[in-house]
Amino acid sequence: MGKYLGIDASTQSMTGVLIDTVTGQLEGEYSVNFDACFGSTYGVTNGVLHLGEGVVHSSPLMWAEALDLLLAALRDRGHDLGQVVAVAGAGQQHGTVYLNRTAADVLGALDPARPLRDQVAGIFSRPTAPVWMDTSTRSQCDELEAALGGREALLELTGNTAFERFSGPQIRKFWQTEPEAYGQTACICLVSSFIASLLAGRLVPVDPGDGSGTNLMDIRHRQWSPQALAAAAPDLERRLLPIGLASRVVGRISPYWAARHGLGADCVVVPFTGDNPSSLIGLGLVTPGQVALSLGTSDTLFACMDAPRVSRQGEGAVFASPDDRHYMALVCFLNGSLAREAVRQQFGLDWDGFAAALRATPPGNHGALMLPYFAPEIVPRVGRAGVARRGLEATDTAANVRAVVEAQALSSRLHARWMGVSVRSLNVTGGASANAEILQVYANVHGCPAQCFETTNAAALGAALRACQAQQQAAGGADWHQVVAPFTRPVAGSTIQPDPACRGLYDEALARYEAMENEHAKA
Ligand code: ADP
Ligand code: XUL
């Protein structure tokens, strides 16, 4: 028992959440926003670099600098980091970081007198990291599926069909297009394991939760699949550390962090996982059947499952839960917060104005519909941006605001059917979960309550809870329910109830939305 730190390295920001398991309190949280702090240095917009033709990368050096800044900020805000017993974390999923052969030595000899950024600037064999928004690897996806005996075979082996954003196709593309740089790559990390490696001062393995997002992991054995590795790129096995248990302590934190920011020399590092698997824990989903909604840069709907039930149509993804026992089913929409922001900005609204527009319009929007593809979409797969409207004037502010949110909510209901779970409540997180009017639309469309929590950073909270569980397990035993319960109770009075009058209305809207989506796919 004591204090635990969870870190989430997500698309637009890096967040730390500090919990105290003695008092049961969330002691503090702080976010470093990439655009605000580093936009001019690294040229990122919304945390990423759009390099054309579906190529979307970010900067691992920026993430390293953000980590230094985050820990300095937590310390400067009066948190005694010396009391932190263990730290764990999460990263945006699928992104890959390519390190050269100096990396291990550099990480093992970090000098607390110098900023991390200056010391790690030379450890990369590729200066930028492809991230989950990248849609440029269709041919590599097809090749990977073919090499492993087809789509069904890959699905059976890894739990997932090949997705453009998944790490395997991304690594394959790097090998094909930059073979020399691939040759100079000694180690490939995911975003999660890269940040964990910076903290531990040595290379840290990928956990099964994030390993599932690569198209390279045998989902049942929770280990790299030698066939999938061989199909993706040559000599890949020696560029990856074996997948480790999510809840096995890696070792002590690097002396760099102790000397520079006052963490205790005995503080231990627990493997990082993906942001969605971490949110699963941070929203208390340690029992099969529970469902959650994350409204971050991406919108994701996910559930805890007993067994790896797969999505044959390729709508959803299956990941191992970082509780080292269950699985999670997930649907990921690329047009999440940035689509809502596009509408908000187009009509010159702030978030209060956006919420007022939702209040001013009726559920069902008088039959108006929008397909909200402000950028290429993951689910359903839409290769090119293009917004479609039906019964909707492009200039009608309030109707467009309602249309984008209703489209997102309807799509989340439509594409979650493969999970086979009945959605009885939605535990919500992510930046947009602060907006009660948006949640009301989701509650009405799904016909169930939406529950809010103390923090909208469930990924970082989940990391802190994982740190606690792993450290307790190392000390003799831990019960997941007891670990998560005190921190995952909905805020009293915050539950948003569905309006029963909306049920039939949205059943009908769902059928029309599905038809419009199908017509768009055929066009
Ligand atoms: P990520 O973890 O993917 O970096 P966050 O979960 O931090 O993203 O969410 C960031 C997003 O939250 C912003 O892009 C913004 O659009 C959205 N957001 C923040 N406040 C609100 C609000 N009041 N209403 C709707 N969306 C909001
Ligand atoms: C999930 C996905 C995104 C990222 C960024 O498959 O691609 O949700 O994890 O949040």
XYZ file of C-alpha atoms and ligand atoms in Angstrom:
560
model
C 0.000 0.000 0.000
C 1.207 3.495 -0.754
C 1.443 5.874 -3.676
C 1.430 4.767 -7.300
C 2.039 6.719 -10.475
C 0.352 6.003 -13.803
C 1.521 7.665 -17.014
C -0.409 7.787 -20.294
C 1.555 8.685 -23.427
C -1.399 9.318 -25.708
C -1.854 11.009 -29.063
C -2.142 14.628 -27.988
C -0.676 14.655 -24.521
C 1.239 12.854 -21.800
C -0.631 12.561 -18.508
C 0.401 11.473 -15.033
C -2.076 10.332 -12.368
C -0.936 9.809 -8.799
C -3.031 7.686 -6.438
C -2.773 6.952 -2.734
C -4.133 3.491 -1.902
C -4.016 4.177 1.846
C -6.461 7.078 1.644
C -8.181 5.766 -1.497
C -7.665 9.218 -3.044
C -6.622 10.305 -6.488
C -3.893 12.632 -5.255
C -3.066 14.532 -8.388
C -3.010 14.574 -12.164
C -1.222 16.664 -14.741
C -1.033 16.682 -18.536
C 1.669 17.921 -20.880
C -0.054 18.910 -24.122
C 2.213 18.233 -27.099
C 0.999 21.055 -29.367
C 1.129 23.642 -26.593
C 4.558 22.637 -25.282
C 6.324 21.356 -28.380
C 4.270 22.335 -31.455
C 6.902 24.748 -32.737
C 9.898 22.525 -31.896
C 8.614 19.294 -33.410
C 6.066 20.657 -35.895
C 3.198 18.531 -34.572
C -0.502 19.341 -34.920
C -2.792 17.489 -32.525
C 0.340 15.618 -31.485
C 1.158 14.178 -34.907
C 2.872 14.885 -38.233
C 0.764 14.424 -41.376
C 3.319 13.431 -43.998
C 0.912 12.865 -46.930
C -0.730 9.848 -48.542
C -2.072 8.524 -45.276
C 1.326 8.594 -43.560
C 0.971 9.866 -39.978
C 3.950 9.856 -37.619
C 5.002 11.475 -34.371
C 8.300 12.152 -32.642
C 9.679 9.742 -30.032
C 12.171 12.421 -29.014
C 9.234 14.695 -28.196
C 7.744 11.956 -26.010
C 11.059 11.655 -24.139
C 11.138 15.414 -23.568
C 7.490 15.331 -22.444
C 8.277 12.624 -19.876
C 10.991 14.786 -18.308
C 8.612 17.748 -18.281
C 5.732 15.741 -16.802
C 7.755 14.445 -13.855
C 9.250 17.888 -13.235
C 5.736 19.376 -13.263
C 4.363 16.799 -10.818
C 7.297 17.430 -8.469
C 6.974 21.221 -8.821
C 3.289 20.947 -7.931
C 4.328 19.683 -4.522
C 3.932 15.927 -4.994
C 6.544 13.984 -3.081
C 7.568 11.555 -5.798
C 9.901 9.892 -3.298
C 6.834 8.139 -1.862
C 5.877 6.497 -5.155
C 6.210 2.736 -4.726
C 5.703 1.738 -8.343
C 5.058 3.336 -11.715
C 3.287 1.846 -14.737
C 1.911 3.359 -17.871
C 0.095 3.262 -21.153
C 0.804 4.398 -24.673
C -1.248 5.128 -27.770
C -1.483 1.700 -29.374
C 0.232 0.312 -32.473
C 2.922 3.033 -32.875
C 6.470 1.738 -33.343
C 9.798 3.235 -32.206
C 13.000 2.121 -33.921
C 16.219 2.095 -31.874
C 19.803 1.598 -33.010
C 22.463 -0.467 -31.253
C 23.589 2.379 -28.965
C 20.173 2.551 -27.270
C 20.672 -0.061 -24.557
C 23.962 1.480 -23.376
C 22.648 5.039 -23.494
C 19.551 4.108 -21.460
C 21.720 2.343 -18.901
C 23.955 5.360 -18.308
C 21.615 8.364 -18.181
C 23.193 11.380 -16.515
C 20.764 13.198 -14.176
C 22.603 16.467 -14.739
C 21.516 16.603 -18.379
C 18.020 16.627 -19.925
C 16.826 13.251 -21.176
C 16.181 14.621 -24.652
C 19.827 15.567 -25.249
C 21.008 12.134 -24.161
C 18.591 10.004 -26.194
C 18.635 12.091 -29.376
C 21.087 9.664 -31.008
C 19.422 6.337 -30.162
C 16.922 6.202 -33.041
C 17.383 4.364 -36.333
C 14.266 6.152 -37.605
C 13.677 9.706 -36.395
C 9.891 9.505 -36.414
C 7.421 6.840 -35.318
C 4.368 5.785 -37.342
C 1.264 6.029 -35.146
C -2.252 4.557 -35.102
C -3.653 7.220 -37.465
C -1.410 5.998 -40.303
C -3.447 4.386 -43.111
C -0.627 3.852 -45.616
C -0.004 0.102 -45.312
C -2.862 -1.563 -47.211
C -0.517 -3.563 -49.439
C 1.524 -4.756 -46.437
C -1.727 -5.869 -44.735
C -2.670 -7.908 -47.800
C 0.820 -9.414 -47.990
C 0.808 -10.367 -44.320
C -2.592 -12.048 -44.585
C -1.528 -13.914 -47.730
C 1.774 -15.074 -46.211
C -0.024 -16.532 -43.197
C -2.589 -18.471 -45.207
C -5.262 -15.827 -45.612
C -7.392 -13.482 -43.560
C -9.104 -16.221 -41.542
C -5.767 -17.801 -40.630
C -4.352 -14.495 -39.385
C -7.575 -13.892 -37.446
C -7.362 -17.316 -35.837
C -3.700 -16.871 -34.913
C -3.609 -13.258 -33.726
C -7.275 -12.491 -32.990
C -7.268 -9.760 -35.634
C -7.405 -9.331 -39.373
C -4.617 -7.119 -40.699
C -5.146 -3.431 -39.974
C -3.163 -0.596 -41.553
C -2.333 0.934 -38.184
C -1.135 -2.304 -36.556
C 2.597 -2.592 -35.934
C 3.306 -5.661 -38.117
C 2.273 -4.044 -41.415
C 4.038 -0.834 -40.327
C 7.293 -2.669 -39.610
C 7.000 -4.498 -42.929
C 6.618 -1.204 -44.767
C 9.701 0.218 -43.025
C 11.757 -2.821 -44.047
C 10.486 -2.574 -47.658
C 10.944 1.165 -48.080
C 14.020 1.823 -45.897
C 15.969 -1.457 -45.805
C 19.203 0.226 -44.750
C 17.625 1.923 -41.741
C 15.848 -1.334 -40.903
C 19.262 -3.022 -40.965
C 20.525 -0.461 -38.451
C 17.591 -1.147 -36.127
C 18.605 -3.191 -33.104
C 15.295 -3.001 -31.229
C 11.722 -2.121 -32.114
C 9.552 -0.835 -29.270
C 5.902 0.092 -29.133
C 5.101 3.540 -27.740
C 4.274 1.844 -24.446
C 7.477 -0.163 -24.116
C 9.580 2.799 -25.302
C 8.382 5.037 -22.462
C 8.772 2.162 -19.984
C 12.357 1.702 -21.234
C 13.133 5.376 -20.613
C 11.919 4.995 -17.033
C 13.626 1.677 -16.350
C 16.931 2.704 -17.976
C 16.900 -0.482 -20.016
C 14.895 -2.071 -22.793
C 11.544 -3.254 -21.448
C 9.375 -5.914 -23.141
C 6.011 -5.291 -24.745
C 3.057 -6.530 -22.648
C 0.383 -8.862 -24.098
C -2.240 -6.081 -24.115
C -0.256 -3.913 -26.509
C 1.382 -6.920 -28.198
C -2.100 -7.876 -29.435
C -2.200 -4.692 -31.503
C 0.629 -5.766 -33.775
C -0.824 -8.623 -35.896
C 2.283 -10.474 -34.676
C 1.175 -12.020 -31.362
C -0.353 -15.450 -30.876
C -3.435 -14.279 -28.996
C -3.978 -17.498 -27.046
C -0.381 -18.027 -25.947
C 0.314 -14.317 -25.468
C 3.708 -14.664 -27.176
C 5.103 -13.484 -30.497
C 4.103 -15.859 -33.275
C 7.300 -16.982 -35.069
C 5.326 -17.402 -38.335
C 3.862 -13.909 -38.131
C 7.266 -12.387 -37.349
C 8.839 -14.207 -40.286
C 6.030 -13.070 -42.577
C 6.377 -9.416 -41.549
C 10.103 -8.725 -41.981
C 13.429 -10.564 -41.903
C 15.207 -11.055 -38.574
C 12.344 -9.464 -36.717
C 12.513 -11.872 -33.792
C 15.914 -10.584 -32.704
C 14.670 -6.991 -32.896
C 11.880 -7.637 -30.370
C 12.149 -8.606 -26.722
C 9.980 -11.606 -25.753
C 6.518 -10.538 -24.582
C 6.402 -10.421 -20.790
C 3.507 -10.630 -18.333
C 1.770 -7.284 -17.888
C 1.842 -7.533 -14.114
C 5.417 -8.643 -13.571
C 7.636 -5.906 -12.132
C 10.472 -5.026 -14.545
C 12.923 -3.751 -11.936
C 13.962 -0.519 -10.257
C 13.514 2.849 -11.883
C 16.627 4.351 -13.507
C 18.753 6.397 -11.072
C 18.251 9.265 -13.567
C 14.655 9.783 -12.361
C 15.590 9.439 -8.714
C 18.349 12.025 -8.906
C 16.617 14.412 -11.312
C 13.012 14.431 -10.095
C 13.142 12.901 -6.614
C 11.621 9.475 -7.244
C 12.701 6.928 -4.651
C 15.645 4.704 -5.526
C 13.435 1.681 -4.641
C 10.539 2.688 -6.860
C 9.855 -0.084 -9.374
C 8.700 0.009 -12.980
C 5.814 -2.174 -14.180
C 5.433 -2.834 -17.943
C 3.388 -0.287 -19.864
C 0.402 -1.386 -21.950
C -1.786 0.180 -24.647
C -4.009 3.118 -23.758
C -7.225 1.168 -24.385
C -6.182 -1.924 -22.389
C -5.113 0.442 -19.615
C -8.473 2.227 -19.729
C -10.136 -1.173 -19.367
C -8.529 -1.404 -15.923
C -8.966 2.307 -15.139
C -12.708 1.987 -15.735
C -12.890 -1.086 -13.527
C -13.614 -3.609 -16.306
C -12.132 -6.687 -14.666
C -15.319 -8.772 -15.081
C -16.474 -10.073 -18.485
C -19.457 -8.326 -20.078
C -18.803 -4.802 -18.818
C -18.632 -2.142 -21.543
C -16.860 1.230 -21.774
C -16.579 4.150 -24.122
C -13.492 6.305 -24.570
C -13.934 9.661 -26.297
C -10.302 10.685 -26.785
C -8.593 11.555 -30.062
C -9.964 8.231 -31.294
C -13.363 7.089 -30.042
C -13.295 3.509 -28.830
C -15.981 1.219 -27.469
C -14.696 -1.810 -25.620
C -15.689 -4.699 -23.405
C -14.035 -7.223 -21.120
C -14.342 -10.837 -22.374
C -13.570 -14.323 -21.092
C -12.247 -15.652 -24.394
C -10.900 -14.018 -27.556
C -14.131 -13.716 -29.566
C -13.120 -12.330 -32.983
C -14.605 -9.910 -35.489
C -14.808 -11.768 -38.801
C -15.806 -8.670 -40.779
C -12.714 -6.856 -39.532
C -14.762 -4.225 -37.673
C -13.208 -4.836 -34.325
C -9.991 -5.757 -32.619
C -9.237 -8.225 -29.853
C -6.572 -7.544 -27.275
C -5.339 -9.426 -24.229
C -6.376 -7.663 -21.051
C -3.404 -6.479 -18.992
C -5.009 -8.256 -16.026
C -3.104 -11.219 -17.567
C -6.324 -13.225 -17.599
C -9.172 -11.800 -19.671
C -9.458 -10.337 -23.170
C -10.925 -7.147 -24.517
C -13.017 -6.532 -27.607
C -12.640 -3.084 -29.127
C -13.975 -0.984 -31.968
C -11.870 2.052 -32.868
C -13.115 5.078 -34.789
C -10.549 7.476 -36.182
C -13.123 10.269 -36.563
C -13.548 10.898 -32.848
C -12.625 14.160 -31.145
C -11.016 15.637 -34.227
C -14.300 15.232 -36.171
C -16.240 16.944 -33.371
C -13.585 19.654 -33.349
C -13.866 20.096 -37.120
C -17.596 20.855 -36.785
C -17.047 23.030 -33.732
C -14.416 25.069 -35.542
C -16.360 25.279 -38.801
C -19.208 27.010 -36.955
C -16.988 29.036 -34.634
C -18.269 27.410 -31.436
C -16.614 26.704 -28.111
C -17.536 23.493 -26.241
C -20.338 25.285 -24.369
C -21.756 26.422 -27.690
C -21.407 22.879 -29.024
C -23.355 21.547 -26.016
C -25.993 24.280 -26.442
C -26.465 23.196 -30.073
C -27.102 19.648 -28.895
C -29.663 20.915 -26.378
C -31.372 23.017 -29.041
C -31.952 20.104 -31.421
C -34.225 17.084 -30.927
C -33.049 13.463 -30.718
C -33.212 12.024 -34.225
C -32.400 15.447 -35.761
C -35.648 15.440 -37.814
C -34.264 12.477 -39.770
C -31.020 14.221 -40.830
C -27.922 12.003 -41.097
C -24.203 12.538 -41.582
C -21.362 10.155 -42.370
C -18.581 11.905 -40.419
C -15.496 11.015 -42.453
C -13.532 14.196 -41.850
C -10.459 11.951 -42.220
C -10.132 8.389 -43.585
C -12.003 6.040 -41.252
C -10.932 2.788 -39.601
C -14.464 1.433 -38.955
C -15.983 1.070 -41.442
C -12.870 1.158 -43.573
C -13.055 4.366 -45.648
C -9.910 5.161 -47.601
C -10.550 8.807 -48.374
C -11.912 11.694 -46.302
C -15.346 12.984 -47.326
C -18.381 13.991 -45.271
C -21.790 12.868 -46.581
C -25.046 14.542 -45.511
C -28.654 13.468 -45.941
C -31.557 15.791 -45.112
C -28.969 18.126 -43.643
C -27.985 21.626 -44.817
C -24.198 22.014 -44.650
C -24.712 25.515 -43.204
C -27.114 24.594 -40.375
C -24.961 24.936 -37.257
C -27.053 23.137 -34.654
C -28.191 20.324 -36.968
C -24.584 19.607 -38.016
C -23.426 19.470 -34.401
C -26.157 16.960 -33.571
C -25.529 15.048 -36.789
C -21.824 14.439 -36.086
C -22.455 13.205 -32.543
C -25.468 11.059 -33.507
C -23.437 9.543 -36.363
C -20.629 8.628 -33.974
C -23.007 7.136 -31.424
C -25.003 5.193 -34.057
C -21.792 3.896 -35.605
C -20.548 2.754 -32.195
C -23.787 0.803 -31.665
C -23.787 -0.642 -35.188
C -20.185 -1.821 -35.155
C -20.243 -3.245 -31.628
C -22.765 -5.951 -32.531
C -20.034 -8.502 -33.277
C -18.935 -8.349 -29.622
C -22.107 -10.167 -28.649
C -22.469 -8.260 -25.374
C -25.613 -6.513 -24.288
C -24.660 -2.973 -23.376
C -26.294 -2.400 -19.992
C -24.203 0.634 -19.079
C -21.340 2.622 -20.535
C -18.397 3.605 -18.343
C -17.048 6.698 -20.076
C -13.638 8.357 -20.268
C -11.519 10.567 -22.540
C -11.451 14.348 -23.066
C -14.961 14.577 -24.548
C -16.503 12.617 -21.686
C -16.483 15.939 -19.821
C -19.353 16.964 -22.105
C -22.673 15.808 -20.606
C -24.661 16.636 -23.749
C -22.493 14.342 -25.865
C -22.933 11.583 -23.291
C -26.705 12.080 -23.338
C -26.702 11.268 -27.064
C -24.711 8.060 -26.429
C -27.022 7.078 -23.544
C -30.083 7.592 -25.761
C -28.635 5.781 -28.792
C -27.477 2.780 -26.751
C -30.509 2.885 -24.467
C -28.445 2.586 -21.294
C -26.946 4.849 -18.613
C -23.562 6.528 -19.115
C -21.436 6.704 -15.984
C -18.727 9.307 -15.341
C -15.652 9.060 -13.134
C -13.454 11.398 -11.125
C -10.853 11.602 -13.872
C -11.350 11.611 -17.637
C -7.876 10.008 -17.877
C -8.819 6.365 -17.322
C -5.710 5.182 -19.184
C -3.390 6.920 -16.706
C -5.529 5.865 -13.737
C -5.543 2.280 -15.024
C -1.765 2.437 -15.180
C -1.546 3.568 -11.554
C -3.879 0.707 -10.551
C -1.772 -1.772 -12.525
C 1.332 -0.480 -10.748
C -0.381 -1.159 -7.435
C -1.592 -4.634 -8.408
C 1.819 -5.707 -9.765
C 3.660 -4.474 -6.706
C 1.171 -6.207 -4.371
C 1.402 -9.374 -6.417
C 5.194 -9.319 -6.139
C 4.750 -8.929 -2.368
C 2.503 -11.994 -2.094
C -0.923 -11.502 -3.584
C -3.413 -9.058 -4.998
C -7.069 -9.145 -5.900
C -8.016 -7.111 -8.960
C -11.469 -6.235 -7.646
C -10.052 -4.900 -4.408
C -7.428 -2.898 -6.271
C -9.793 -1.199 -8.730
C -12.941 -0.780 -6.589
C -11.997 2.321 -4.538
C -10.965 4.270 -7.662
C -13.619 3.211 -10.176
C -16.855 4.228 -8.501
C -18.971 6.521 -10.675
C -19.138 10.092 -9.399
C -22.298 10.377 -7.294
C -25.120 12.009 -9.228
C -23.196 11.982 -12.512
C -24.967 9.082 -14.210
C -26.740 10.120 -17.375
C -29.952 8.146 -17.913
C -31.333 7.346 -21.360
C -34.637 8.883 -22.379
C -36.955 5.854 -22.914
C -38.816 7.800 -25.593
C -35.699 7.668 -27.781
C -35.413 3.906 -28.043
C -37.669 3.315 -31.074
C -36.518 6.502 -32.700
C -32.865 5.429 -32.629
C -33.667 1.830 -33.650
C -35.128 3.324 -36.789
C -32.269 5.814 -37.226
C -29.773 2.965 -36.857
C -31.343 1.088 -39.781
C -31.212 4.210 -41.946
C -27.642 4.956 -40.874
C -26.553 1.412 -41.729
C -28.173 1.661 -45.159
C -26.465 4.992 -45.831
C -23.115 3.558 -44.743
C -23.560 0.551 -47.043
C -24.503 2.757 -49.995
C -21.412 4.898 -49.355
C -19.221 1.805 -49.280
C -20.585 0.675 -52.678
C -20.291 4.109 -54.319
P -5.895 11.575 -26.165
O -5.799 10.824 -24.865
O -6.248 10.720 -27.333
O -4.698 12.442 -26.449
P -7.953 13.036 -24.721
O -8.706 11.918 -24.104
O -7.057 13.844 -23.857
O -7.138 12.559 -26.008
O -9.023 13.977 -25.399
C -8.648 15.139 -26.067
C -9.838 15.692 -26.811
O -10.913 15.955 -25.904
C -9.576 16.997 -27.511
O -9.153 16.769 -28.838
C -10.946 17.690 -27.470
O -11.573 17.626 -28.750
C -11.784 16.853 -26.531
N -12.481 17.667 -25.509
C -11.939 18.305 -24.461
N -12.910 18.947 -23.758
C -14.101 18.698 -24.384
C -15.471 19.081 -24.165
N -15.827 19.846 -23.134
N -16.405 18.628 -25.029
C -16.049 17.837 -26.061
N -14.782 17.459 -26.318
C -13.814 17.886 -25.500
C -6.942 1.455 -30.885
C -6.374 2.674 -31.537
C -6.444 3.987 -30.819
C -5.084 4.333 -30.199
C -5.006 5.763 -29.730
O -6.853 0.327 -31.672
O -5.832 2.619 -32.604
O -7.481 4.003 -29.886
O -4.788 3.441 -29.172
O -5.765 6.043 -28.653
